[in-house]
Amino acid sequence: MYQFNYLRPKSLDEAKKLYENNGDAKFLAGGQTLIPTLKQRLAQPTALIDIGGIAGLAGIKVAGGAIVIGAGTRHNDVAISADVKKSIPALAHLASHIGDPAVRHMGTLGGSIANNDPAADYPSAVLALGADIKTTSRTIKADDFFTGMFETALDEGEIVTEVSFPIPEKAAYMKFPNPASRYAMVGVFVAKTKGGVRVAVTGAASCVYRESAMEAALAKAFTPDAVANIKVSPGNLNSDLHGSAEYRAHLVTVMAKRAVAAAT
Ligand SMILES: Cc1cc2nc3c(=O)[nH]c(=O)nc-3n(C[C@H](O)[C@H](O)[C@H](O)COP(=O)(O)OP(=O)(O)OC[C@H]3O[C@@H](n4cnc5c(N)ncnc54)[C@H](O)[C@@H]3O)c2cc1C
């Protein structure tokens, strides 16, 4: 690791000021991605601004037909929340399958979506449920938030404060995990709402995306058979030592079919 200053603000305002006054600073949440990155010497921030001590950044509430989850909420707290289990069981299921117990007790929702790893689980829920991402300066729609591999619409120094997930009529998440890391080789989140059906895929491509052919088919008939024969093009999918693009394309259809079956 390199040398850096460790700062622990008590409010979002203080965190923003520290960020502005500390050159190449980085916000630290659960540290499950950032600390390994520092250990591998892939980043050299001058300061780590630990936002874990900011009151009100963690918590779960039900408000206006949505589950609102603070950015600092740990994965395990989402997994065991009675409110999440009741209103969006698919989201609790997703959180309960992230990494291992250590990762789930440290990692946060805000850290996961700000990092936007192409194989992370939460981005698929955010996109499929059409969530709103609230930050220190604005509210960003899910469709505008994830902009590319490890890229988001967040500006320099902008902090995610909470995510509002509209409660769907039906939803389910199915992932085929990498057996070592538990990251998604492919994960598919399917949600049926009053506004229509949304299908978000993670792990398969460089960034989470929506499968529009599946959404159109499921809008006509929300059944596993509606997606069973949809062939996904491997053209833009990832190919690596874990699996070829063709393998991942096949998995998208299999996971989508299982997700619809689970949701119904
Ligand atoms: C062994 C292992 C297995 C894992 N398996 C999975 C898995 O199966 N599925 C999965 O989805 N993830 C997995 N993860 C990642 C895990 O979910 C992390 O929690 C997540 O990547 C980052 O969250 P964090 O709170 O630890 O963020 P940190 O590591 O603290 O920060 C990550 C990045 O986000 C920024 N950031 C953090 N919070 C905010 C905020 N509120 N606003 C703006 N920027 C912010 C930081 O500045 C940093 O750039 C795994 C990690 C490990 C180490």
mmCIF file of N, CA, C and O and ligand atoms in Angstrom, residues 12 19 25-37 48-51 57 70-75 94-95 97-100 102-104 106-117 119-123 133-136 145 150 152 154-155 157-162 173 175 177-178 180-184 202, ligand 1:
data_model
loop_
_atom_site.group_PDB
_atom_site.id
_atom_site.type_symbol
_atom_site.label_atom_id
_atom_site.label_comp_id
_atom_site.label_asym_id
_atom_site.label_seq_id
_atom_site.Cartn_x
_atom_site.Cartn_y
_atom_site.Cartn_z
ATOM 1 N N LEU A 12 -22.112 14.720 5.536
ATOM 2 C CA LEU A 12 -21.855 14.740 4.087
ATOM 3 C C LEU A 12 -21.166 16.034 3.674
ATOM 4 O O LEU A 12 -20.282 16.034 2.812
ATOM 5 N N TYR A 19 -13.011 16.244 0.535
ATOM 6 C CA TYR A 19 -12.702 15.779 -0.825
ATOM 7 C C TYR A 19 -12.105 16.926 -1.647
ATOM 8 O O TYR A 19 -11.097 16.753 -2.345
ATOM 9 N N ALA A 25 -8.314 12.441 -3.542
ATOM 10 C CA ALA A 25 -8.912 11.678 -2.441
ATOM 11 C C ALA A 25 -9.917 10.662 -2.984
ATOM 12 O O ALA A 25 -10.409 10.793 -4.110
ATOM 13 N N LYS A 26 -10.206 9.649 -2.158
ATOM 14 C CA LYS A 26 -11.241 8.662 -2.521
ATOM 15 C C LYS A 26 -12.139 8.435 -1.315
ATOM 16 O O LYS A 26 -11.671 8.407 -0.176
ATOM 17 N N PHE A 27 -13.442 8.247 -1.580
ATOM 18 C CA PHE A 27 -14.354 7.894 -0.495
ATOM 19 C C PHE A 27 -14.197 6.408 -0.194
ATOM 20 O O PHE A 27 -14.091 5.585 -1.103
ATOM 21 N N LEU A 28 -14.200 6.082 1.094
ATOM 22 C CA LEU A 28 -14.117 4.688 1.528
ATOM 23 C C LEU A 28 -15.453 4.318 2.176
ATOM 24 O O LEU A 28 -15.912 4.994 3.095
ATOM 25 N N ALA A 29 -16.067 3.232 1.685
ATOM 26 C CA ALA A 29 -17.313 2.751 2.322
ATOM 27 C C ALA A 29 -16.992 1.429 3.006
ATOM 28 O O ALA A 29 -16.351 1.409 4.051
ATOM 29 N N GLY A 30 -17.364 0.300 2.395
ATOM 30 C CA GLY A 30 -17.059 -1.003 3.007
ATOM 31 C C GLY A 30 -15.626 -1.453 2.781
ATOM 32 O O GLY A 30 -15.155 -2.382 3.427
ATOM 33 N N GLY A 31 -14.961 -0.838 1.820
ATOM 34 C CA GLY A 31 -13.557 -1.157 1.534
ATOM 35 C C GLY A 31 -13.345 -2.475 0.817
ATOM 36 O O GLY A 31 -12.210 -2.883 0.588
ATOM 37 N N GLN A 32 -14.420 -3.164 0.417
ATOM 38 C CA GLN A 32 -14.276 -4.504 -0.158
ATOM 39 C C GLN A 32 -13.709 -4.488 -1.570
ATOM 40 O O GLN A 32 -13.185 -5.491 -2.057
ATOM 41 N N THR A 33 -13.802 -3.356 -2.231
ATOM 42 C CA THR A 33 -13.162 -3.205 -3.537
ATOM 43 C C THR A 33 -11.959 -2.265 -3.419
ATOM 44 O O THR A 33 -10.888 -2.548 -3.948
ATOM 45 N N LEU A 34 -12.148 -1.177 -2.694
ATOM 46 C CA LEU A 34 -11.095 -0.158 -2.644
ATOM 47 C C LEU A 34 -9.832 -0.658 -1.948
ATOM 48 O O LEU A 34 -8.716 -0.421 -2.430
ATOM 49 N N ILE A 35 -9.966 -1.353 -0.830
ATOM 50 C CA ILE A 35 -8.768 -1.793 -0.088
ATOM 51 C C ILE A 35 -7.949 -2.806 -0.914
ATOM 52 O O ILE A 35 -6.731 -2.648 -1.048
ATOM 53 N N PRO A 36 -8.597 -3.843 -1.513
ATOM 54 C CA PRO A 36 -7.804 -4.721 -2.388
ATOM 55 C C PRO A 36 -7.136 -3.956 -3.539
ATOM 56 O O PRO A 36 -6.020 -4.283 -3.938
ATOM 57 N N THR A 37 -7.819 -2.929 -4.049
ATOM 58 C CA THR A 37 -7.234 -2.125 -5.140
ATOM 59 C C THR A 37 -5.964 -1.427 -4.662
ATOM 60 O O THR A 37 -4.960 -1.373 -5.375
ATOM 61 N N LEU A 48 -7.987 8.829 2.124
ATOM 62 C CA LEU A 48 -9.199 8.014 2.140
ATOM 63 C C LEU A 48 -10.189 8.707 3.058
ATOM 64 O O LEU A 48 -9.888 8.930 4.242
ATOM 65 N N ILE A 49 -11.339 9.049 2.514
ATOM 66 C CA ILE A 49 -12.367 9.716 3.311
ATOM 67 C C ILE A 49 -13.422 8.675 3.659
ATOM 68 O O ILE A 49 -14.233 8.283 2.806
ATOM 69 N N ASP A 50 -13.372 8.203 4.895
ATOM 70 C CA ASP A 50 -14.238 7.106 5.341
ATOM 71 C C ASP A 50 -15.633 7.659 5.641
ATOM 72 O O ASP A 50 -15.834 8.375 6.628
ATOM 73 N N ILE A 51 -16.599 7.311 4.765
ATOM 74 C CA ILE A 51 -17.954 7.841 4.953
ATOM 75 C C ILE A 51 -18.806 6.916 5.840
ATOM 76 O O ILE A 51 -20.000 7.165 6.024
ATOM 77 N N LEU A 57 -26.575 7.608 6.825
ATOM 78 C CA LEU A 57 -26.236 7.092 5.491
ATOM 79 C C LEU A 57 -26.644 5.622 5.333
ATOM 80 O O LEU A 57 -26.731 5.122 4.223
ATOM 81 N N GLY A 70 -30.394 3.274 2.333
ATOM 82 C CA GLY A 70 -29.265 4.197 2.435
ATOM 83 C C GLY A 70 -28.022 3.609 1.794
ATOM 84 O O GLY A 70 -27.796 2.389 1.843
ATOM 85 N N ALA A 71 -27.194 4.485 1.217
ATOM 86 C CA ALA A 71 -26.016 4.016 0.479
ATOM 87 C C ALA A 71 -25.056 3.239 1.370
ATOM 88 O O ALA A 71 -24.352 2.350 0.911
ATOM 89 N N GLY A 72 -25.024 3.569 2.656
ATOM 90 C CA GLY A 72 -24.080 2.909 3.554
ATOM 91 C C GLY A 72 -24.596 1.606 4.137
ATOM 92 O O GLY A 72 -23.946 1.013 5.013
ATOM 93 N N THR A 73 -25.747 1.150 3.665
ATOM 94 C CA THR A 73 -26.341 -0.087 4.199
ATOM 95 C C THR A 73 -25.551 -1.298 3.697
ATOM 96 O O THR A 73 -25.289 -1.433 2.506
ATOM 97 N N ARG A 74 -25.170 -2.154 4.633
ATOM 98 C CA ARG A 74 -24.376 -3.350 4.296
ATOM 99 C C ARG A 74 -25.269 -4.370 3.582
ATOM 100 O O ARG A 74 -26.472 -4.459 3.865
ATOM 101 N N HIS A 75 -24.631 -5.175 2.745
ATOM 102 C CA HIS A 75 -25.381 -6.195 1.986
ATOM 103 C C HIS A 75 -26.171 -7.103 2.931
ATOM 104 O O HIS A 75 -27.310 -7.475 2.667
ATOM 105 N N LEU A 94 -30.966 -11.441 -3.695
ATOM 106 C CA LEU A 94 -29.744 -10.983 -4.383
ATOM 107 C C LEU A 94 -28.655 -10.636 -3.363
ATOM 108 O O LEU A 94 -27.509 -11.093 -3.469
ATOM 109 N N ALA A 95 -29.030 -9.841 -2.350
ATOM 110 C CA ALA A 95 -28.035 -9.401 -1.368
ATOM 111 C C ALA A 95 -27.449 -10.582 -0.603
ATOM 112 O O ALA A 95 -26.267 -10.588 -0.258
ATOM 113 N N HIS A 97 -26.746 -13.400 -1.675
ATOM 114 C CA HIS A 97 -25.854 -14.214 -2.504
ATOM 115 C C HIS A 97 -24.625 -13.433 -2.982
ATOM 116 O O HIS A 97 -23.920 -13.879 -3.886
ATOM 117 N N ILE A 98 -24.376 -12.258 -2.416
ATOM 118 C CA ILE A 98 -23.168 -11.502 -2.786
ATOM 119 C C ILE A 98 -21.977 -12.091 -2.028
ATOM 120 O O ILE A 98 -22.005 -12.207 -0.790
ATOM 121 N N GLY A 99 -20.933 -12.430 -2.748
ATOM 122 C CA GLY A 99 -19.659 -12.855 -2.155
ATOM 123 C C GLY A 99 -19.819 -13.874 -1.032
ATOM 124 O O GLY A 99 -20.525 -14.862 -1.157
ATOM 125 N N ASP A 100 -19.161 -13.579 0.084
ATOM 126 C CA ASP A 100 -19.173 -14.473 1.249
ATOM 127 C C ASP A 100 -19.607 -13.650 2.472
ATOM 128 O O ASP A 100 -19.808 -12.438 2.363
ATOM 129 N N ALA A 102 -18.097 -12.364 4.988
ATOM 130 C CA ALA A 102 -17.258 -11.198 5.306
ATOM 131 C C ALA A 102 -17.576 -10.035 4.370
ATOM 132 O O ALA A 102 -17.730 -8.880 4.805
ATOM 133 N N VAL A 103 -17.711 -10.341 3.096
ATOM 134 C CA VAL A 103 -18.034 -9.293 2.101
ATOM 135 C C VAL A 103 -19.415 -8.706 2.398
ATOM 136 O O VAL A 103 -19.618 -7.490 2.356
ATOM 137 N N ARG A 104 -20.360 -9.586 2.745
ATOM 138 C CA ARG A 104 -21.732 -9.102 2.985
ATOM 139 C C ARG A 104 -21.836 -8.262 4.261
ATOM 140 O O ARG A 104 -22.687 -7.388 4.362
ATOM 141 N N MET A 106 -19.466 -6.228 5.335
ATOM 142 C CA MET A 106 -18.708 -4.981 5.166
ATOM 143 C C MET A 106 -19.187 -4.172 3.956
ATOM 144 O O MET A 106 -19.307 -2.953 4.021
ATOM 145 N N GLY A 107 -19.412 -4.834 2.829
ATOM 146 C CA GLY A 107 -19.739 -4.140 1.583
ATOM 147 C C GLY A 107 -21.070 -3.409 1.666
ATOM 148 O O GLY A 107 -21.985 -3.824 2.361
ATOM 149 N N THR A 108 -21.155 -2.290 0.945
ATOM 150 C CA THR A 108 -22.356 -1.442 0.996
ATOM 151 C C THR A 108 -23.015 -1.313 -0.384
ATOM 152 O O THR A 108 -22.350 -1.463 -1.418
ATOM 153 N N LEU A 109 -24.285 -0.971 -0.358
ATOM 154 C CA LEU A 109 -25.035 -0.745 -1.604
ATOM 155 C C LEU A 109 -24.405 0.395 -2.408
ATOM 156 O O LEU A 109 -24.185 0.276 -3.621
ATOM 157 N N GLY A 110 -24.107 1.515 -1.731
ATOM 158 C CA GLY A 110 -23.540 2.677 -2.440
ATOM 159 C C GLY A 110 -22.206 2.348 -3.075
ATOM 160 O O GLY A 110 -21.937 2.733 -4.219
ATOM 161 N N GLY A 111 -21.358 1.608 -2.322
ATOM 162 C CA GLY A 111 -20.052 1.237 -2.859
ATOM 163 C C GLY A 111 -20.182 0.343 -4.068
ATOM 164 O O GLY A 111 -19.454 0.478 -5.051
ATOM 165 N N SER A 112 -21.132 -0.575 -4.013
ATOM 166 C CA SER A 112 -21.312 -1.514 -5.118
ATOM 167 C C SER A 112 -21.750 -0.788 -6.393
ATOM 168 O O SER A 112 -21.182 -1.017 -7.460
ATOM 169 N N ILE A 113 -22.725 0.098 -6.280
ATOM 170 C CA ILE A 113 -23.205 0.720 -7.530
ATOM 171 C C ILE A 113 -22.261 1.833 -8.008
ATOM 172 O O ILE A 113 -22.128 2.068 -9.203
ATOM 173 N N ALA A 114 -21.566 2.504 -7.062
ATOM 174 C CA ALA A 114 -20.598 3.535 -7.489
ATOM 175 C C ALA A 114 -19.423 2.880 -8.202
ATOM 176 O O ALA A 114 -18.856 3.436 -9.139
ATOM 177 N N ASN A 115 -19.072 1.679 -7.768
ATOM 178 C CA ASN A 115 -17.948 0.950 -8.377
ATOM 179 C C ASN A 115 -18.345 0.398 -9.758
ATOM 180 O O ASN A 115 -17.561 0.364 -10.680
ATOM 181 N N ASN A 116 -19.609 -0.053 -9.867
ATOM 182 C CA ASN A 116 -20.148 -0.602 -11.121
ATOM 183 C C ASN A 116 -19.246 -1.649 -11.774
ATOM 184 O O ASN A 116 -18.915 -1.553 -12.961
ATOM 185 N N ASP A 117 -18.866 -2.633 -10.973
ATOM 186 C CA ASP A 117 -18.149 -3.786 -11.532
ATOM 187 C C ASP A 117 -19.087 -4.470 -12.530
ATOM 188 O O ASP A 117 -20.267 -4.653 -12.240
ATOM 189 N N ALA A 119 -19.537 -7.411 -13.160
ATOM 190 C CA ALA A 119 -20.101 -8.671 -12.656
ATOM 191 C C ALA A 119 -20.795 -8.496 -11.309
ATOM 192 O O ALA A 119 -21.119 -9.483 -10.655
ATOM 193 N N ALA A 120 -21.024 -7.253 -10.880
ATOM 194 C CA ALA A 120 -21.680 -7.025 -9.586
ATOM 195 C C ALA A 120 -23.173 -7.303 -9.695
ATOM 196 O O ALA A 120 -23.768 -7.178 -10.765
ATOM 197 N N ASP A 121 -23.772 -7.664 -8.569
ATOM 198 C CA ASP A 121 -25.189 -8.041 -8.566
ATOM 199 C C ASP A 121 -26.144 -6.844 -8.514
ATOM 200 O O ASP A 121 -27.117 -6.770 -9.270
ATOM 201 N N TYR A 122 -25.891 -5.902 -7.580
ATOM 202 C CA TYR A 122 -26.851 -4.807 -7.365
ATOM 203 C C TYR A 122 -27.217 -3.999 -8.627
ATOM 204 O O TYR A 122 -28.371 -3.598 -8.782
ATOM 205 N N PRO A 123 -26.247 -3.724 -9.520
ATOM 206 C CA PRO A 123 -26.639 -2.926 -10.688
ATOM 207 C C PRO A 123 -27.820 -3.512 -11.462
ATOM 208 O O PRO A 123 -28.655 -2.774 -11.994
ATOM 209 N N ILE A 133 -31.492 6.933 -7.987
ATOM 210 C CA ILE A 133 -30.277 7.021 -7.177
ATOM 211 C C ILE A 133 -30.141 8.472 -6.716
ATOM 212 O O ILE A 133 -29.965 9.380 -7.535
ATOM 213 N N LYS A 134 -30.237 8.658 -5.389
ATOM 214 C CA LYS A 134 -30.136 10.013 -4.832
ATOM 215 C C LYS A 134 -28.680 10.271 -4.436
ATOM 216 O O LYS A 134 -28.035 9.397 -3.836
ATOM 217 N N THR A 135 -28.179 11.426 -4.785
ATOM 218 C CA THR A 135 -26.794 11.769 -4.452
ATOM 219 C C THR A 135 -26.764 13.080 -3.673
ATOM 220 O O THR A 135 -27.804 13.672 -3.395
ATOM 221 N N THR A 136 -25.552 13.541 -3.370
ATOM 222 C CA THR A 136 -25.423 14.798 -2.638
ATOM 223 C C THR A 136 -25.885 15.993 -3.469
ATOM 224 O O THR A 136 -26.099 17.075 -2.929
ATOM 225 N N PHE A 145 -27.650 5.919 -15.041
ATOM 226 C CA PHE A 145 -26.581 5.856 -14.021
ATOM 227 C C PHE A 145 -25.366 5.041 -14.467
ATOM 228 O O PHE A 145 -24.228 5.468 -14.310
ATOM 229 N N PHE A 150 -17.027 -0.081 -14.983
ATOM 230 C CA PHE A 150 -16.560 0.687 -13.820
ATOM 231 C C PHE A 150 -16.829 2.191 -13.969
ATOM 232 O O PHE A 150 -16.134 3.002 -13.367
ATOM 233 N N THR A 152 -19.810 5.393 -14.037
ATOM 234 C CA THR A 152 -21.188 5.806 -13.735
ATOM 235 C C THR A 152 -21.350 7.281 -14.063
ATOM 236 O O THR A 152 -20.376 7.962 -14.412
ATOM 237 N N LEU A 154 -21.851 9.493 -11.957
ATOM 238 C CA LEU A 154 -21.432 10.310 -10.807
ATOM 239 C C LEU A 154 -20.327 11.288 -11.211
ATOM 240 O O LEU A 154 -19.380 10.909 -11.902
ATOM 241 N N ASP A 155 -20.446 12.533 -10.751
ATOM 242 C CA ASP A 155 -19.387 13.519 -10.964
ATOM 243 C C ASP A 155 -18.331 13.371 -9.878
ATOM 244 O O ASP A 155 -18.566 12.723 -8.846
ATOM 245 N N GLY A 157 -16.434 13.771 -6.687
ATOM 246 C CA GLY A 157 -16.843 14.235 -5.360
ATOM 247 C C GLY A 157 -18.310 14.060 -5.039
ATOM 248 O O GLY A 157 -18.762 14.443 -3.963
ATOM 249 N N GLU A 158 -19.085 13.491 -5.967
ATOM 250 C CA GLU A 158 -20.525 13.285 -5.736
ATOM 251 C C GLU A 158 -20.715 11.974 -4.958
ATOM 252 O O GLU A 158 -20.126 10.952 -5.310
ATOM 253 N N ILE A 159 -21.515 12.011 -3.925
ATOM 254 C CA ILE A 159 -21.705 10.828 -3.066
ATOM 255 C C ILE A 159 -23.126 10.294 -3.239
ATOM 256 O O ILE A 159 -24.100 11.068 -3.179
ATOM 257 N N VAL A 160 -23.253 8.991 -3.446
ATOM 258 C CA VAL A 160 -24.583 8.361 -3.450
ATOM 259 C C VAL A 160 -25.073 8.351 -2.009
ATOM 260 O O VAL A 160 -24.342 7.945 -1.096
ATOM 261 N N THR A 161 -26.302 8.814 -1.787
ATOM 262 C CA THR A 161 -26.821 8.838 -0.411
ATOM 263 C C THR A 161 -27.891 7.769 -0.186
ATOM 264 O O THR A 161 -27.959 7.183 0.893
ATOM 265 N N GLU A 162 -28.731 7.514 -1.180
ATOM 266 C CA GLU A 162 -29.718 6.435 -1.026
ATOM 267 C C GLU A 162 -30.243 5.999 -2.382
ATOM 268 O O GLU A 162 -30.102 6.718 -3.392
ATOM 269 N N TYR A 173 -34.382 -12.687 -9.152
ATOM 270 C CA TYR A 173 -32.999 -12.588 -9.633
ATOM 271 C C TYR A 173 -32.387 -13.979 -9.624
ATOM 272 O O TYR A 173 -32.493 -14.704 -8.632
ATOM 273 N N LYS A 175 -28.664 -15.889 -10.579
ATOM 274 C CA LYS A 175 -27.301 -15.732 -11.088
ATOM 275 C C LYS A 175 -26.594 -17.072 -11.164
ATOM 276 O O LYS A 175 -26.888 -17.989 -10.376
ATOM 277 N N PRO A 177 -23.111 -18.093 -10.416
ATOM 278 C CA PRO A 177 -21.942 -17.452 -9.813
ATOM 279 C C PRO A 177 -20.622 -18.086 -10.230
ATOM 280 O O PRO A 177 -20.562 -19.288 -10.462
ATOM 281 N N ASN A 178 -19.608 -17.252 -10.288
ATOM 282 C CA ASN A 178 -18.257 -17.778 -10.407
ATOM 283 C C ASN A 178 -17.993 -18.568 -9.121
ATOM 284 O O ASN A 178 -18.177 -18.034 -8.026
ATOM 285 N N ALA A 180 -15.451 -19.339 -7.463
ATOM 286 C CA ALA A 180 -14.417 -18.829 -6.551
ATOM 287 C C ALA A 180 -14.861 -17.538 -5.869
ATOM 288 O O ALA A 180 -14.846 -17.431 -4.644
ATOM 289 N N SER A 181 -15.280 -16.541 -6.640
ATOM 290 C CA SER A 181 -15.554 -15.218 -6.071
ATOM 291 C C SER A 181 -17.024 -14.995 -5.736
ATOM 292 O O SER A 181 -17.361 -14.126 -4.947
ATOM 293 N N ARG A 182 -17.894 -15.761 -6.359
ATOM 294 C CA ARG A 182 -19.366 -15.587 -6.266
ATOM 295 C C ARG A 182 -19.870 -14.404 -7.080
ATOM 296 O O ARG A 182 -21.065 -14.129 -7.101
ATOM 297 N N TYR A 183 -18.979 -13.651 -7.720
ATOM 298 C CA TYR A 183 -19.448 -12.626 -8.669
ATOM 299 C C TYR A 183 -20.241 -13.333 -9.770
ATOM 300 O O TYR A 183 -20.042 -14.539 -10.015
ATOM 301 N N ALA A 184 -21.104 -12.580 -10.450
ATOM 302 C CA ALA A 184 -21.958 -13.190 -11.464
ATOM 303 C C ALA A 184 -21.182 -13.491 -12.748
ATOM 304 O O ALA A 184 -20.592 -12.584 -13.338
ATOM 305 N N THR A 202 -26.432 -8.755 -15.761
ATOM 306 C CA THR A 202 -25.094 -8.390 -15.283
ATOM 307 C C THR A 202 -24.142 -9.559 -15.520
ATOM 308 O O THR A 202 -24.572 -10.690 -15.731
HETATM 309 C C1 LIG B 1 -13.954 -11.727 -2.295
HETATM 310 C C2 LIG B 1 -15.009 -10.771 -2.799
HETATM 311 C C3 LIG B 1 -16.144 -11.289 -3.407
HETATM 312 C C4 LIG B 1 -17.132 -10.425 -3.885
HETATM 313 N N1 LIG B 1 -18.229 -10.962 -4.496
HETATM 314 C C5 LIG B 1 -19.181 -10.159 -4.961
HETATM 315 C C6 LIG B 1 -20.370 -10.691 -5.571
HETATM 316 O O1 LIG B 1 -20.599 -11.891 -5.639
HETATM 317 N N2 LIG B 1 -21.272 -9.804 -6.041
HETATM 318 C C7 LIG B 1 -21.111 -8.449 -5.947
HETATM 319 O O2 LIG B 1 -21.967 -7.706 -6.393
HETATM 320 N N3 LIG B 1 -20.019 -7.908 -5.358
HETATM 321 C C8 LIG B 1 -19.068 -8.728 -4.861
HETATM 322 N N4 LIG B 1 -17.973 -8.183 -4.232
HETATM 323 C C9 LIG B 1 -17.848 -6.701 -4.121
HETATM 324 C C10 LIG B 1 -18.585 -6.199 -2.869
HETATM 325 O O3 LIG B 1 -19.965 -6.300 -3.088
HETATM 326 C C11 LIG B 1 -18.260 -4.719 -2.495
HETATM 327 O O4 LIG B 1 -19.095 -4.431 -1.440
HETATM 328 C C12 LIG B 1 -18.480 -3.645 -3.517
HETATM 329 O O5 LIG B 1 -17.776 -3.858 -4.685
HETATM 330 C C13 LIG B 1 -17.972 -2.279 -3.044
HETATM 331 O O6 LIG B 1 -18.650 -1.842 -1.930
HETATM 332 P P1 LIG B 1 -17.877 -1.227 -0.709
HETATM 333 O O7 LIG B 1 -18.910 -0.656 0.186
HETATM 334 O O8 LIG B 1 -16.937 -2.224 -0.145
HETATM 335 O O9 LIG B 1 -17.088 -0.007 -1.402
HETATM 336 P P2 LIG B 1 -15.576 0.470 -1.306
HETATM 337 O O10 LIG B 1 -14.658 -0.657 -1.667
HETATM 338 O O11 LIG B 1 -15.322 1.170 -0.032
HETATM 339 O O12 LIG B 1 -15.588 1.551 -2.484
HETATM 340 C C14 LIG B 1 -15.703 1.158 -3.844
HETATM 341 C C15 LIG B 1 -15.728 2.416 -4.729
HETATM 342 O O13 LIG B 1 -16.970 3.085 -4.586
HETATM 343 C C16 LIG B 1 -16.766 4.434 -4.114
HETATM 344 N N5 LIG B 1 -17.864 4.697 -3.175
HETATM 345 C C17 LIG B 1 -18.181 3.952 -2.076
HETATM 346 N N6 LIG B 1 -19.319 4.413 -1.517
HETATM 347 C C18 LIG B 1 -19.718 5.475 -2.274
HETATM 348 C C19 LIG B 1 -20.836 6.363 -2.220
HETATM 349 N N7 LIG B 1 -21.796 6.258 -1.274
HETATM 350 N N8 LIG B 1 -20.924 7.348 -3.151
HETATM 351 C C20 LIG B 1 -19.981 7.460 -4.109
HETATM 352 N N9 LIG B 1 -18.899 6.652 -4.227
HETATM 353 C C21 LIG B 1 -18.790 5.663 -3.319
HETATM 354 C C22 LIG B 1 -15.380 4.434 -3.483
HETATM 355 O O14 LIG B 1 -14.797 5.723 -3.518
HETATM 356 C C23 LIG B 1 -14.645 3.451 -4.370
HETATM 357 O O15 LIG B 1 -14.227 4.076 -5.553
HETATM 358 C C24 LIG B 1 -16.979 -9.001 -3.750
HETATM 359 C C25 LIG B 1 -15.828 -8.490 -3.128
HETATM 360 C C26 LIG B 1 -14.858 -9.347 -2.641
HETATM 361 C C27 LIG B 1 -13.648 -8.783 -1.959
#
